[in-house]
Amino acid sequence: MSNANNLAILLGRVLLSFIFIYSGFGKLADPSATAGMIAGAGLPAASALAYLAGFFEFVAGLAVLVGYQTRIAGWLLAAFCVFTGVVFHGSAINVPDFPDAANGWLTVLNQIMMMKNITLAGAYIVLATFGPGAYSLDARRGAYAIA
């Protein structure tokens, strides 16, 4: 694989890792909003799950960033994206006492979040399948054949 391709894969990993490092850190620093979403979806132990989600997102994001255990991180993040997309972004929003137009706008934003999650899942599947490129810890330890 050419140096330009390996640099493109590195850039892709940096961009794909940012959302999870950033949001994972945010959940760990203040899990209350995430716990509220989890409770609103009817899942148990909302605070514990918020911390767990934050930890998972942060660690998996770092793994993608440095290209470590990329196949595992990619598949786990793909599953996480689909799960959270369906559970948290798969339905209409209806906030009591909000105007219909505001609820409509929130529903559209929620649908966009669902599409973002499904799209990210595809990117993580590609990363898991084709590997992190030459500029990664996986390549340094020989976990992926680098052409």
mmCIF file of N, CA and C in Angstrom:
data_model
loop_
_atom_site.group_PDB
_atom_site.id
_atom_site.type_symbol
_atom_site.label_atom_id
_atom_site.label_comp_id
_atom_site.label_asym_id
_atom_site.label_seq_id
_atom_site.Cartn_x
_atom_site.Cartn_y
_atom_site.Cartn_z
ATOM 1 N N MET A 1 0.850 -1.166 0.000
ATOM 2 C CA MET A 1 0.000 0.000 0.000
ATOM 3 C C MET A 1 0.905 1.243 0.000
ATOM 4 N N SER A 2 0.500 2.250 -0.728
ATOM 5 C CA SER A 2 1.331 3.443 -0.851
ATOM 6 C C SER A 2 1.331 4.262 0.440
ATOM 7 N N ASN A 3 2.336 5.107 0.562
ATOM 8 C CA ASN A 3 2.425 5.999 1.714
ATOM 9 C C ASN A 3 1.206 6.928 1.775
ATOM 10 N N ALA A 4 0.735 7.387 0.619
ATOM 11 C CA ALA A 4 -0.434 8.270 0.584
ATOM 12 C C ALA A 4 -1.673 7.542 1.118
ATOM 13 N N ASN A 5 -1.837 6.285 0.754
ATOM 14 C CA ASN A 5 -2.976 5.507 1.254
ATOM 15 C C ASN A 5 -2.886 5.309 2.761
ATOM 16 N N ASN A 6 -1.683 5.025 3.250
ATOM 17 C CA ASN A 6 -1.508 4.846 4.691
ATOM 18 C C ASN A 6 -1.762 6.148 5.448
ATOM 19 N N LEU A 7 -1.370 7.272 4.864
ATOM 20 C CA LEU A 7 -1.667 8.568 5.485
ATOM 21 C C LEU A 7 -3.179 8.843 5.480
ATOM 22 N N ALA A 8 -3.853 8.447 4.408
ATOM 23 C CA ALA A 8 -5.312 8.631 4.346
ATOM 24 C C ALA A 8 -6.015 7.775 5.406
ATOM 25 N N ILE A 9 -5.538 6.554 5.588
ATOM 26 C CA ILE A 9 -6.120 5.691 6.625
ATOM 27 C C ILE A 9 -5.866 6.286 8.004
ATOM 28 N N LEU A 10 -4.669 6.803 8.231
ATOM 29 C CA LEU A 10 -4.371 7.456 9.508
ATOM 30 C C LEU A 10 -5.310 8.639 9.738
ATOM 31 N N LEU A 11 -5.490 9.472 8.725
ATOM 32 C CA LEU A 11 -6.412 10.606 8.856
ATOM 33 C C LEU A 11 -7.828 10.110 9.155
ATOM 34 N N GLY A 12 -8.259 9.067 8.463
ATOM 35 C CA GLY A 12 -9.579 8.495 8.728
ATOM 36 C C GLY A 12 -9.711 8.004 10.152
ATOM 37 N N ARG A 13 -8.696 7.345 10.657
ATOM 38 C CA ARG A 13 -8.731 6.875 12.053
ATOM 39 C C ARG A 13 -8.818 8.040 13.022
ATOM 40 N N VAL A 14 -8.057 9.093 12.778
ATOM 41 C CA VAL A 14 -8.110 10.269 13.650
ATOM 42 C C VAL A 14 -9.533 10.829 13.666
ATOM 43 N N LEU A 15 -10.122 10.984 12.490
ATOM 44 C CA LEU A 15 -11.476 11.546 12.411
ATOM 45 C C LEU A 15 -12.524 10.615 13.023
ATOM 46 N N LEU A 16 -12.384 9.316 12.799
ATOM 47 C CA LEU A 16 -13.332 8.360 13.370
ATOM 48 C C LEU A 16 -13.194 8.241 14.887
ATOM 49 N N SER A 17 -12.025 8.500 15.399
ATOM 50 C CA SER A 17 -11.830 8.371 16.843
ATOM 51 C C SER A 17 -12.351 9.580 17.600
ATOM 52 N N PHE A 18 -12.344 10.743 16.963
ATOM 53 C CA PHE A 18 -12.665 11.988 17.657
ATOM 54 C C PHE A 18 -14.032 11.939 18.343
ATOM 55 N N ILE A 19 -15.059 11.481 17.655
ATOM 56 C CA ILE A 19 -16.422 11.511 18.205
ATOM 57 C C ILE A 19 -16.510 10.692 19.492
ATOM 58 N N PHE A 20 -15.815 9.566 19.540
ATOM 59 C CA PHE A 20 -15.926 8.717 20.726
ATOM 60 C C PHE A 20 -15.005 9.148 21.853
ATOM 61 N N ILE A 21 -13.830 9.641 21.536
ATOM 62 C CA ILE A 21 -12.966 10.164 22.598
ATOM 63 C C ILE A 21 -13.647 11.364 23.259
ATOM 64 N N TYR A 22 -14.153 12.268 22.450
ATOM 65 C CA TYR A 22 -14.800 13.476 22.955
ATOM 66 C C TYR A 22 -16.064 13.162 23.751
ATOM 67 N N SER A 23 -16.943 12.352 23.179
ATOM 68 C CA SER A 23 -18.206 12.066 23.876
ATOM 69 C C SER A 23 -17.993 11.138 25.074
ATOM 70 N N GLY A 24 -17.048 10.216 24.974
ATOM 71 C CA GLY A 24 -16.753 9.356 26.115
ATOM 72 C C GLY A 24 -16.228 10.149 27.288
ATOM 73 N N PHE A 25 -15.314 11.078 27.015
ATOM 74 C CA PHE A 25 -14.797 11.938 28.080
ATOM 75 C C PHE A 25 -15.925 12.761 28.700
ATOM 76 N N GLY A 26 -16.811 13.289 27.869
ATOM 77 C CA GLY A 26 -17.941 14.068 28.370
ATOM 78 C C GLY A 26 -18.862 13.261 29.267
ATOM 79 N N LYS A 27 -19.118 12.031 28.887
ATOM 80 C CA LYS A 27 -19.970 11.165 29.713
ATOM 81 C C LYS A 27 -19.309 10.844 31.044
ATOM 82 N N LEU A 28 -18.009 10.627 31.032
ATOM 83 C CA LEU A 28 -17.298 10.337 32.277
ATOM 84 C C LEU A 28 -17.255 11.561 33.185
ATOM 85 N N ALA A 29 -17.124 12.743 32.598
ATOM 86 C CA ALA A 29 -17.061 13.978 33.388
ATOM 87 C C ALA A 29 -18.425 14.357 33.955
ATOM 88 N N ASP A 30 -19.489 14.138 33.183
ATOM 89 C CA ASP A 30 -20.843 14.480 33.629
ATOM 90 C C ASP A 30 -21.833 13.536 32.953
ATOM 91 N N PRO A 31 -22.140 12.416 33.590
ATOM 92 C CA PRO A 31 -22.999 11.411 32.964
ATOM 93 C C PRO A 31 -24.497 11.695 33.068
ATOM 94 N N SER A 32 -24.895 12.795 33.661
ATOM 95 C CA SER A 32 -26.311 13.018 33.969
ATOM 96 C C SER A 32 -27.205 13.048 32.729
ATOM 97 N N ALA A 33 -26.804 13.734 31.669
ATOM 98 C CA ALA A 33 -27.648 13.800 30.470
ATOM 99 C C ALA A 33 -27.781 12.417 29.832
ATOM 100 N N THR A 34 -26.672 11.701 29.761
ATOM 101 C CA THR A 34 -26.712 10.357 29.188
ATOM 102 C C THR A 34 -27.554 9.434 30.053
ATOM 103 N N ALA A 35 -27.423 9.548 31.374
ATOM 104 C CA ALA A 35 -28.239 8.728 32.274
ATOM 105 C C ALA A 35 -29.723 9.031 32.064
ATOM 106 N N GLY A 36 -30.048 10.291 31.829
ATOM 107 C CA GLY A 36 -31.433 10.657 31.553
ATOM 108 C C GLY A 36 -31.953 10.020 30.273
ATOM 109 N N MET A 37 -31.130 10.005 29.223
ATOM 110 C CA MET A 37 -31.538 9.356 27.972
ATOM 111 C C MET A 37 -31.715 7.855 28.175
ATOM 112 N N ILE A 38 -30.805 7.254 28.925
ATOM 113 C CA ILE A 38 -30.869 5.813 29.170
ATOM 114 C C ILE A 38 -32.130 5.471 29.960
ATOM 115 N N ALA A 39 -32.395 6.256 30.995
ATOM 116 C CA ALA A 39 -33.612 6.028 31.786
ATOM 117 C C ALA A 39 -34.858 6.247 30.934
ATOM 118 N N GLY A 40 -34.823 7.271 30.085
ATOM 119 C CA GLY A 40 -35.958 7.550 29.210
ATOM 120 C C GLY A 40 -36.236 6.437 28.216
ATOM 121 N N ALA A 41 -35.202 5.676 27.871
ATOM 122 C CA ALA A 41 -35.374 4.543 26.959
ATOM 123 C C ALA A 41 -35.842 3.294 27.691
ATOM 124 N N GLY A 42 -35.964 3.400 29.034
ATOM 125 C CA GLY A 42 -36.465 2.282 29.816
ATOM 126 C C GLY A 42 -35.408 1.261 30.212
ATOM 127 N N LEU A 43 -34.146 1.612 30.065
ATOM 128 C CA LEU A 43 -33.089 0.683 30.456
ATOM 129 C C LEU A 43 -32.792 0.833 31.951
ATOM 130 N N PRO A 44 -32.391 -0.237 32.609
ATOM 131 C CA PRO A 44 -32.118 -0.172 34.049
ATOM 132 C C PRO A 44 -30.745 0.417 34.341
ATOM 133 N N ALA A 45 -30.500 0.761 35.583
ATOM 134 C CA ALA A 45 -29.191 1.209 36.078
ATOM 135 C C ALA A 45 -28.606 2.298 35.195
ATOM 136 N N ALA A 46 -29.375 3.361 34.978
ATOM 137 C CA ALA A 46 -29.010 4.394 34.014
ATOM 138 C C ALA A 46 -27.671 5.048 34.330
ATOM 139 N N SER A 47 -27.416 5.357 35.577
ATOM 140 C CA SER A 47 -26.141 6.014 35.916
ATOM 141 C C SER A 47 -24.954 5.088 35.660
ATOM 142 N N ALA A 48 -25.072 3.853 36.061
ATOM 143 C CA ALA A 48 -23.986 2.890 35.828
ATOM 144 C C ALA A 48 -23.763 2.686 34.333
ATOM 145 N N LEU A 49 -24.845 2.571 33.564
ATOM 146 C CA LEU A 49 -24.712 2.397 32.119
ATOM 147 C C LEU A 49 -24.107 3.628 31.458
ATOM 148 N N ALA A 50 -24.406 4.818 31.985
ATOM 149 C CA ALA A 50 -23.821 6.043 31.425
ATOM 150 C C ALA A 50 -22.310 6.044 31.618
ATOM 151 N N TYR A 51 -21.862 5.682 32.823
ATOM 152 C CA TYR A 51 -20.414 5.588 33.053
ATOM 153 C C TYR A 51 -19.782 4.502 32.193
ATOM 154 N N LEU A 52 -20.448 3.359 32.075
ATOM 155 C CA LEU A 52 -19.937 2.261 31.257
ATOM 156 C C LEU A 52 -19.836 2.690 29.792
ATOM 157 N N ALA A 53 -20.876 3.366 29.295
ATOM 158 C CA ALA A 53 -20.848 3.847 27.913
ATOM 159 C C ALA A 53 -19.708 4.844 27.721
ATOM 160 N N GLY A 54 -19.540 5.756 28.666
ATOM 161 C CA GLY A 54 -18.450 6.724 28.572
ATOM 162 C C GLY A 54 -17.089 6.062 28.548
ATOM 163 N N PHE A 55 -16.888 5.083 29.413
ATOM 164 C CA PHE A 55 -15.622 4.362 29.457
ATOM 165 C C PHE A 55 -15.382 3.627 28.144
ATOM 166 N N PHE A 56 -16.411 2.920 27.658
ATOM 167 C CA PHE A 56 -16.293 2.185 26.400
ATOM 168 C C PHE A 56 -15.957 3.127 25.250
ATOM 169 N N GLU A 57 -16.691 4.225 25.142
ATOM 170 C CA GLU A 57 -16.468 5.159 24.048
ATOM 171 C C GLU A 57 -15.046 5.729 24.098
ATOM 172 N N PHE A 58 -14.609 6.127 25.271
ATOM 173 C CA PHE A 58 -13.288 6.731 25.412
ATOM 174 C C PHE A 58 -12.183 5.742 25.053
ATOM 175 N N VAL A 59 -12.257 4.539 25.606
ATOM 176 C CA VAL A 59 -11.216 3.528 25.363
ATOM 177 C C VAL A 59 -11.251 3.050 23.909
ATOM 178 N N ALA A 60 -12.427 2.785 23.381
ATOM 179 C CA ALA A 60 -12.523 2.334 21.990
ATOM 180 C C ALA A 60 -12.061 3.433 21.038
ATOM 181 N N GLY A 61 -12.384 4.685 21.347
ATOM 182 C CA GLY A 61 -11.917 5.794 20.530
ATOM 183 C C GLY A 61 -10.400 5.893 20.525
ATOM 184 N N LEU A 62 -9.791 5.724 21.689
ATOM 185 C CA LEU A 62 -8.326 5.730 21.766
ATOM 186 C C LEU A 62 -7.729 4.568 20.980
ATOM 187 N N ALA A 63 -8.371 3.404 21.040
ATOM 188 C CA ALA A 63 -7.874 2.234 20.298
ATOM 189 C C ALA A 63 -7.882 2.515 18.792
ATOM 190 N N VAL A 64 -8.941 3.134 18.309
ATOM 191 C CA VAL A 64 -9.004 3.486 16.888
ATOM 192 C C VAL A 64 -7.934 4.530 16.563
ATOM 193 N N LEU A 65 -7.790 5.517 17.419
ATOM 194 C CA LEU A 65 -6.815 6.581 17.181
ATOM 195 C C LEU A 65 -5.411 6.027 16.977
ATOM 196 N N VAL A 66 -4.980 5.141 17.853
ATOM 197 C CA VAL A 66 -3.611 4.614 17.769
ATOM 198 C C VAL A 66 -3.524 3.336 16.943
ATOM 199 N N GLY A 67 -4.671 2.805 16.512
ATOM 200 C CA GLY A 67 -4.668 1.588 15.703
ATOM 201 C C GLY A 67 -4.276 0.360 16.483
ATOM 202 N N TYR A 68 -4.878 0.190 17.651
ATOM 203 C CA TYR A 68 -4.588 -0.965 18.502
ATOM 204 C C TYR A 68 -5.842 -1.825 18.622
ATOM 205 N N GLN A 69 -5.689 -3.132 18.353
ATOM 206 C CA GLN A 69 -6.838 -4.051 18.379
ATOM 207 C C GLN A 69 -7.960 -3.487 17.493
ATOM 208 N N THR A 70 -7.573 -3.040 16.323
ATOM 209 C CA THR A 70 -8.483 -2.310 15.442
ATOM 210 C C THR A 70 -9.659 -3.163 14.987
ATOM 211 N N ARG A 71 -9.413 -4.410 14.712
ATOM 212 C CA ARG A 71 -10.511 -5.280 14.264
ATOM 213 C C ARG A 71 -11.579 -5.381 15.354
ATOM 214 N N ILE A 72 -11.167 -5.617 16.587
ATOM 215 C CA ILE A 72 -12.111 -5.739 17.704
ATOM 216 C C ILE A 72 -12.804 -4.407 17.949
ATOM 217 N N ALA A 73 -12.022 -3.326 18.033
ATOM 218 C CA ALA A 73 -12.611 -2.007 18.285
ATOM 219 C C ALA A 73 -13.591 -1.626 17.185
ATOM 220 N N GLY A 74 -13.239 -1.900 15.942
ATOM 221 C CA GLY A 74 -14.124 -1.563 14.825
ATOM 222 C C GLY A 74 -15.455 -2.290 14.891
ATOM 223 N N TRP A 75 -15.416 -3.589 15.136
ATOM 224 C CA TRP A 75 -16.663 -4.350 15.218
ATOM 225 C C TRP A 75 -17.508 -3.933 16.428
ATOM 226 N N LEU A 76 -16.847 -3.701 17.568
ATOM 227 C CA LEU A 76 -17.594 -3.267 18.756
ATOM 228 C C LEU A 76 -18.223 -1.894 18.557
ATOM 229 N N LEU A 77 -17.484 -0.975 17.951
ATOM 230 C CA LEU A 77 -18.040 0.357 17.701
ATOM 231 C C LEU A 77 -19.161 0.313 16.668
ATOM 232 N N ALA A 78 -19.044 -0.544 15.671
ATOM 233 C CA ALA A 78 -20.124 -0.694 14.696
ATOM 234 C C ALA A 78 -21.402 -1.178 15.381
ATOM 235 N N ALA A 79 -21.271 -2.193 16.231
ATOM 236 C CA ALA A 79 -22.439 -2.707 16.962
ATOM 237 C C ALA A 79 -23.010 -1.640 17.899
ATOM 238 N N PHE A 80 -22.126 -0.916 18.574
ATOM 239 C CA PHE A 80 -22.546 0.154 19.480
ATOM 240 C C PHE A 80 -23.327 1.222 18.717
ATOM 241 N N CYS A 81 -22.832 1.598 17.543
ATOM 242 C CA CYS A 81 -23.516 2.619 16.741
ATOM 243 C C CYS A 81 -24.911 2.167 16.313
ATOM 244 N N VAL A 82 -25.029 0.933 15.873
ATOM 245 C CA VAL A 82 -26.348 0.426 15.457
ATOM 246 C C VAL A 82 -27.277 0.351 16.665
ATOM 247 N N PHE A 83 -26.795 -0.206 17.763
ATOM 248 C CA PHE A 83 -27.625 -0.322 18.967
ATOM 249 C C PHE A 83 -28.112 1.047 19.444
ATOM 250 N N THR A 84 -27.186 1.986 19.609
ATOM 251 C CA THR A 84 -27.595 3.299 20.113
ATOM 252 C C THR A 84 -28.451 4.045 19.103
ATOM 253 N N GLY A 85 -28.203 3.825 17.825
ATOM 254 C CA GLY A 85 -29.048 4.442 16.809
ATOM 255 C C GLY A 85 -30.492 3.978 16.917
ATOM 256 N N VAL A 86 -30.669 2.680 17.021
ATOM 257 C CA VAL A 86 -32.029 2.114 17.099
ATOM 258 C C VAL A 86 -32.702 2.473 18.424
ATOM 259 N N VAL A 87 -31.995 2.303 19.530
ATOM 260 C CA VAL A 87 -32.601 2.491 20.848
ATOM 261 C C VAL A 87 -32.864 3.960 21.159
ATOM 262 N N PHE A 88 -31.925 4.839 20.823
ATOM 263 C CA PHE A 88 -32.048 6.235 21.249
ATOM 264 C C PHE A 88 -32.473 7.193 20.146
ATOM 265 N N HIS A 89 -32.340 6.792 18.881
ATOM 266 C CA HIS A 89 -32.653 7.719 17.801
ATOM 267 C C HIS A 89 -33.665 7.141 16.814
ATOM 268 N N GLY A 90 -34.305 6.055 17.166
ATOM 269 C CA GLY A 90 -35.183 5.373 16.234
ATOM 270 C C GLY A 90 -36.646 5.754 16.315
ATOM 271 N N SER A 91 -36.999 6.762 17.089
ATOM 272 C CA SER A 91 -38.420 7.102 17.215
ATOM 273 C C SER A 91 -38.609 8.621 17.194
ATOM 274 N N ALA A 92 -39.854 9.006 17.062
ATOM 275 C CA ALA A 92 -40.207 10.427 17.050
ATOM 276 C C ALA A 92 -40.043 11.022 18.445
ATOM 277 N N ILE A 93 -39.817 12.319 18.479
ATOM 278 C CA ILE A 93 -39.679 13.049 19.735
ATOM 279 C C ILE A 93 -41.008 13.756 20.023
ATOM 280 N N ASN A 94 -41.461 13.639 21.249
ATOM 281 C CA ASN A 94 -42.679 14.342 21.649
ATOM 282 C C ASN A 94 -42.496 14.852 23.075
ATOM 283 N N VAL A 95 -41.939 16.054 23.192
ATOM 284 C CA VAL A 95 -41.735 16.664 24.491
ATOM 285 C C VAL A 95 -43.042 17.345 24.905
ATOM 286 N N PRO A 96 -43.607 16.954 26.050
ATOM 287 C CA PRO A 96 -44.854 17.586 26.485
ATOM 288 C C PRO A 96 -44.688 19.100 26.611
ATOM 289 N N ASP A 97 -45.721 19.821 26.229
ATOM 290 C CA ASP A 97 -45.771 21.284 26.295
ATOM 291 C C ASP A 97 -44.860 21.974 25.293
ATOM 292 N N PHE A 98 -44.219 21.226 24.399
ATOM 293 C CA PHE A 98 -43.461 21.857 23.316
ATOM 294 C C PHE A 98 -44.410 22.078 22.147
ATOM 295 N N PRO A 99 -44.225 23.120 21.375
ATOM 296 C CA PRO A 99 -45.044 23.298 20.161
ATOM 297 C C PRO A 99 -44.803 22.158 19.176
ATOM 298 N N ASP A 100 -45.810 21.868 18.364
ATOM 299 C CA ASP A 100 -45.674 20.793 17.377
ATOM 300 C C ASP A 100 -44.469 21.011 16.463
ATOM 301 N N ALA A 101 -44.231 22.263 16.076
ATOM 302 C CA ALA A 101 -43.104 22.546 15.189
ATOM 303 C C ALA A 101 -41.772 22.205 15.869
ATOM 304 N N ALA A 102 -41.657 22.487 17.146
ATOM 305 C CA ALA A 102 -40.427 22.176 17.870
ATOM 306 C C ALA A 102 -40.232 20.661 17.967
ATOM 307 N N ASN A 103 -41.307 19.932 18.273
ATOM 308 C CA ASN A 103 -41.202 18.474 18.322
ATOM 309 C C ASN A 103 -40.875 17.902 16.952
ATOM 310 N N GLY A 104 -41.419 18.503 15.906
ATOM 311 C CA GLY A 104 -41.099 18.063 14.543
ATOM 312 C C GLY A 104 -39.628 18.266 14.228
ATOM 313 N N TRP A 105 -39.099 19.417 14.613
ATOM 314 C CA TRP A 105 -37.685 19.711 14.394
ATOM 315 C C TRP A 105 -36.805 18.737 15.179
ATOM 316 N N LEU A 106 -37.160 18.461 16.421
ATOM 317 C CA LEU A 106 -36.394 17.510 17.224
ATOM 318 C C LEU A 106 -36.450 16.105 16.624
ATOM 319 N N THR A 107 -37.592 15.731 16.061
ATOM 320 C CA THR A 107 -37.713 14.429 15.416
ATOM 321 C C THR A 107 -36.804 14.340 14.195
ATOM 322 N N VAL A 108 -36.742 15.413 13.410
ATOM 323 C CA VAL A 108 -35.853 15.434 12.246
ATOM 324 C C VAL A 108 -34.391 15.304 12.701
ATOM 325 N N LEU A 109 -34.018 16.051 13.727
ATOM 326 C CA LEU A 109 -32.648 15.939 14.247
ATOM 327 C C LEU A 109 -32.363 14.527 14.748
ATOM 328 N N ASN A 110 -33.337 13.910 15.383
ATOM 329 C CA ASN A 110 -33.169 12.539 15.862
ATOM 330 C C ASN A 110 -32.967 11.576 14.694
ATOM 331 N N GLN A 111 -33.699 11.783 13.606
ATOM 332 C CA GLN A 111 -33.530 10.941 12.421
ATOM 333 C C GLN A 111 -32.144 11.117 11.812
ATOM 334 N N ILE A 112 -31.648 12.358 11.821
ATOM 335 C CA ILE A 112 -30.296 12.609 11.325
ATOM 336 C C ILE A 112 -29.274 11.878 12.194
ATOM 337 N N MET A 113 -29.492 11.888 13.510
ATOM 338 C CA MET A 113 -28.587 11.167 14.417
ATOM 339 C C MET A 113 -28.610 9.666 14.120
ATOM 340 N N MET A 114 -29.778 9.132 13.799
ATOM 341 C CA MET A 114 -29.888 7.712 13.446
ATOM 342 C C MET A 114 -29.077 7.427 12.186
ATOM 343 N N MET A 115 -29.218 8.280 11.175
ATOM 344 C CA MET A 115 -28.458 8.074 9.942
ATOM 345 C C MET A 115 -26.958 8.200 10.187
ATOM 346 N N LYS A 116 -26.552 9.138 11.050
ATOM 347 C CA LYS A 116 -25.136 9.295 11.409
ATOM 348 C C LYS A 116 -24.621 8.015 12.048
ATOM 349 N N ASN A 117 -25.382 7.446 12.971
ATOM 350 C CA ASN A 117 -24.947 6.220 13.641
ATOM 351 C C ASN A 117 -24.793 5.060 12.663
ATOM 352 N N ILE A 118 -25.747 4.898 11.764
ATOM 353 C CA ILE A 118 -25.690 3.800 10.796
ATOM 354 C C ILE A 118 -24.511 4.005 9.849
ATOM 355 N N THR A 119 -24.270 5.248 9.431
ATOM 356 C CA THR A 119 -23.146 5.547 8.559
ATOM 357 C C THR A 119 -21.819 5.270 9.260
ATOM 358 N N LEU A 120 -21.697 5.692 10.514
ATOM 359 C CA LEU A 120 -20.487 5.406 11.271
ATOM 360 C C LEU A 120 -20.268 3.904 11.418
ATOM 361 N N ALA A 121 -21.334 3.154 11.615
ATOM 362 C CA ALA A 121 -21.201 1.697 11.722
ATOM 363 C C ALA A 121 -20.540 1.142 10.467
ATOM 364 N N GLY A 122 -20.944 1.648 9.306
ATOM 365 C CA GLY A 122 -20.322 1.209 8.057
ATOM 366 C C GLY A 122 -18.841 1.528 8.009
ATOM 367 N N ALA A 123 -18.479 2.709 8.452
ATOM 368 C CA ALA A 123 -17.065 3.105 8.462
ATOM 369 C C ALA A 123 -16.256 2.209 9.395
ATOM 370 N N TYR A 124 -16.811 1.876 10.550
ATOM 371 C CA TYR A 124 -16.091 1.020 11.491
ATOM 372 C C TYR A 124 -15.973 -0.410 10.976
ATOM 373 N N ILE A 125 -16.958 -0.872 10.223
ATOM 374 C CA ILE A 125 -16.863 -2.205 9.606
ATOM 375 C C ILE A 125 -15.739 -2.217 8.566
ATOM 376 N N VAL A 126 -15.648 -1.159 7.765
ATOM 377 C CA VAL A 126 -14.561 -1.060 6.785
ATOM 378 C C VAL A 126 -13.209 -1.056 7.498
ATOM 379 N N LEU A 127 -13.098 -0.266 8.563
ATOM 380 C CA LEU A 127 -11.850 -0.208 9.321
ATOM 381 C C LEU A 127 -11.498 -1.577 9.907
ATOM 382 N N ALA A 128 -12.489 -2.264 10.475
ATOM 383 C CA ALA A 128 -12.250 -3.586 11.064
ATOM 384 C C ALA A 128 -11.844 -4.607 10.004
ATOM 385 N N THR A 129 -12.382 -4.465 8.822
ATOM 386 C CA THR A 129 -12.130 -5.434 7.757
ATOM 387 C C THR A 129 -10.777 -5.213 7.079
ATOM 388 N N PHE A 130 -10.453 -3.962 6.784
ATOM 389 C CA PHE A 130 -9.258 -3.674 5.995
ATOM 390 C C PHE A 130 -8.062 -3.218 6.821
ATOM 391 N N GLY A 131 -8.277 -2.945 8.090
ATOM 392 C CA GLY A 131 -7.161 -2.670 8.978
ATOM 393 C C GLY A 131 -6.805 -1.210 9.128
ATOM 394 N N PRO A 132 -5.901 -0.945 10.063
ATOM 395 C CA PRO A 132 -5.562 0.412 10.456
ATOM 396 C C PRO A 132 -4.440 1.057 9.654
ATOM 397 N N GLY A 133 -3.877 0.351 8.681
ATOM 398 C CA GLY A 133 -2.784 0.912 7.899
ATOM 399 C C GLY A 133 -1.435 0.746 8.592
ATOM 400 N N ALA A 134 -0.413 1.230 7.896
ATOM 401 C CA ALA A 134 0.959 1.032 8.367
ATOM 402 C C ALA A 134 1.282 1.861 9.596
ATOM 403 N N TYR A 135 0.619 2.996 9.758
ATOM 404 C CA TYR A 135 0.918 3.888 10.882
ATOM 405 C C TYR A 135 -0.010 3.577 12.046
ATOM 406 N N SER A 136 0.197 2.421 12.640
ATOM 407 C CA SER A 136 -0.663 1.955 13.725
ATOM 408 C C SER A 136 0.120 1.017 14.633
ATOM 409 N N LEU A 137 -0.363 0.867 15.846
ATOM 410 C CA LEU A 137 0.254 -0.101 16.764
ATOM 411 C C LEU A 137 0.051 -1.529 16.271
ATOM 412 N N ASP A 138 -1.112 -1.784 15.650
ATOM 413 C CA ASP A 138 -1.344 -3.131 15.115
ATOM 414 C C ASP A 138 -0.297 -3.488 14.066
ATOM 415 N N ALA A 139 0.055 -2.553 13.201
ATOM 416 C CA ALA A 139 1.069 -2.823 12.173
ATOM 417 C C ALA A 139 2.434 -3.045 12.816
ATOM 418 N N ARG A 140 2.752 -2.257 13.825
ATOM 419 C CA ARG A 140 4.056 -2.392 14.499
ATOM 420 C C ARG A 140 4.197 -3.748 15.185
ATOM 421 N N ARG A 141 3.081 -4.280 15.683
ATOM 422 C CA ARG A 141 3.173 -5.566 16.359
ATOM 423 C C ARG A 141 2.859 -6.737 15.441
ATOM 424 N N GLY A 142 2.658 -6.458 14.143
ATOM 425 C CA GLY A 142 2.462 -7.507 13.144
ATOM 426 C C GLY A 142 1.068 -8.103 13.132
ATOM 427 N N ALA A 143 0.085 -7.399 13.659
ATOM 428 C CA ALA A 143 -1.278 -7.925 13.688
ATOM 429 C C ALA A 143 -1.966 -7.850 12.330
ATOM 430 N N TYR A 144 -1.482 -6.982 11.446
ATOM 431 C CA TYR A 144 -2.024 -6.861 10.091
ATOM 432 C C TYR A 144 -0.869 -6.943 9.109
ATOM 433 N N ALA A 145 -1.096 -7.652 8.010
ATOM 434 C CA ALA A 145 -0.107 -7.667 6.950
ATOM 435 C C ALA A 145 -0.166 -6.319 6.238
ATOM 436 N N ILE A 146 0.963 -5.676 6.110
ATOM 437 C CA ILE A 146 1.036 -4.374 5.447
ATOM 438 C C ILE A 146 1.755 -4.569 4.117
ATOM 439 N N ALA A 147 1.050 -4.281 3.025
ATOM 440 C CA ALA A 147 1.632 -4.471 1.679
ATOM 441 C C ALA A 147 2.502 -3.304 1.291
#
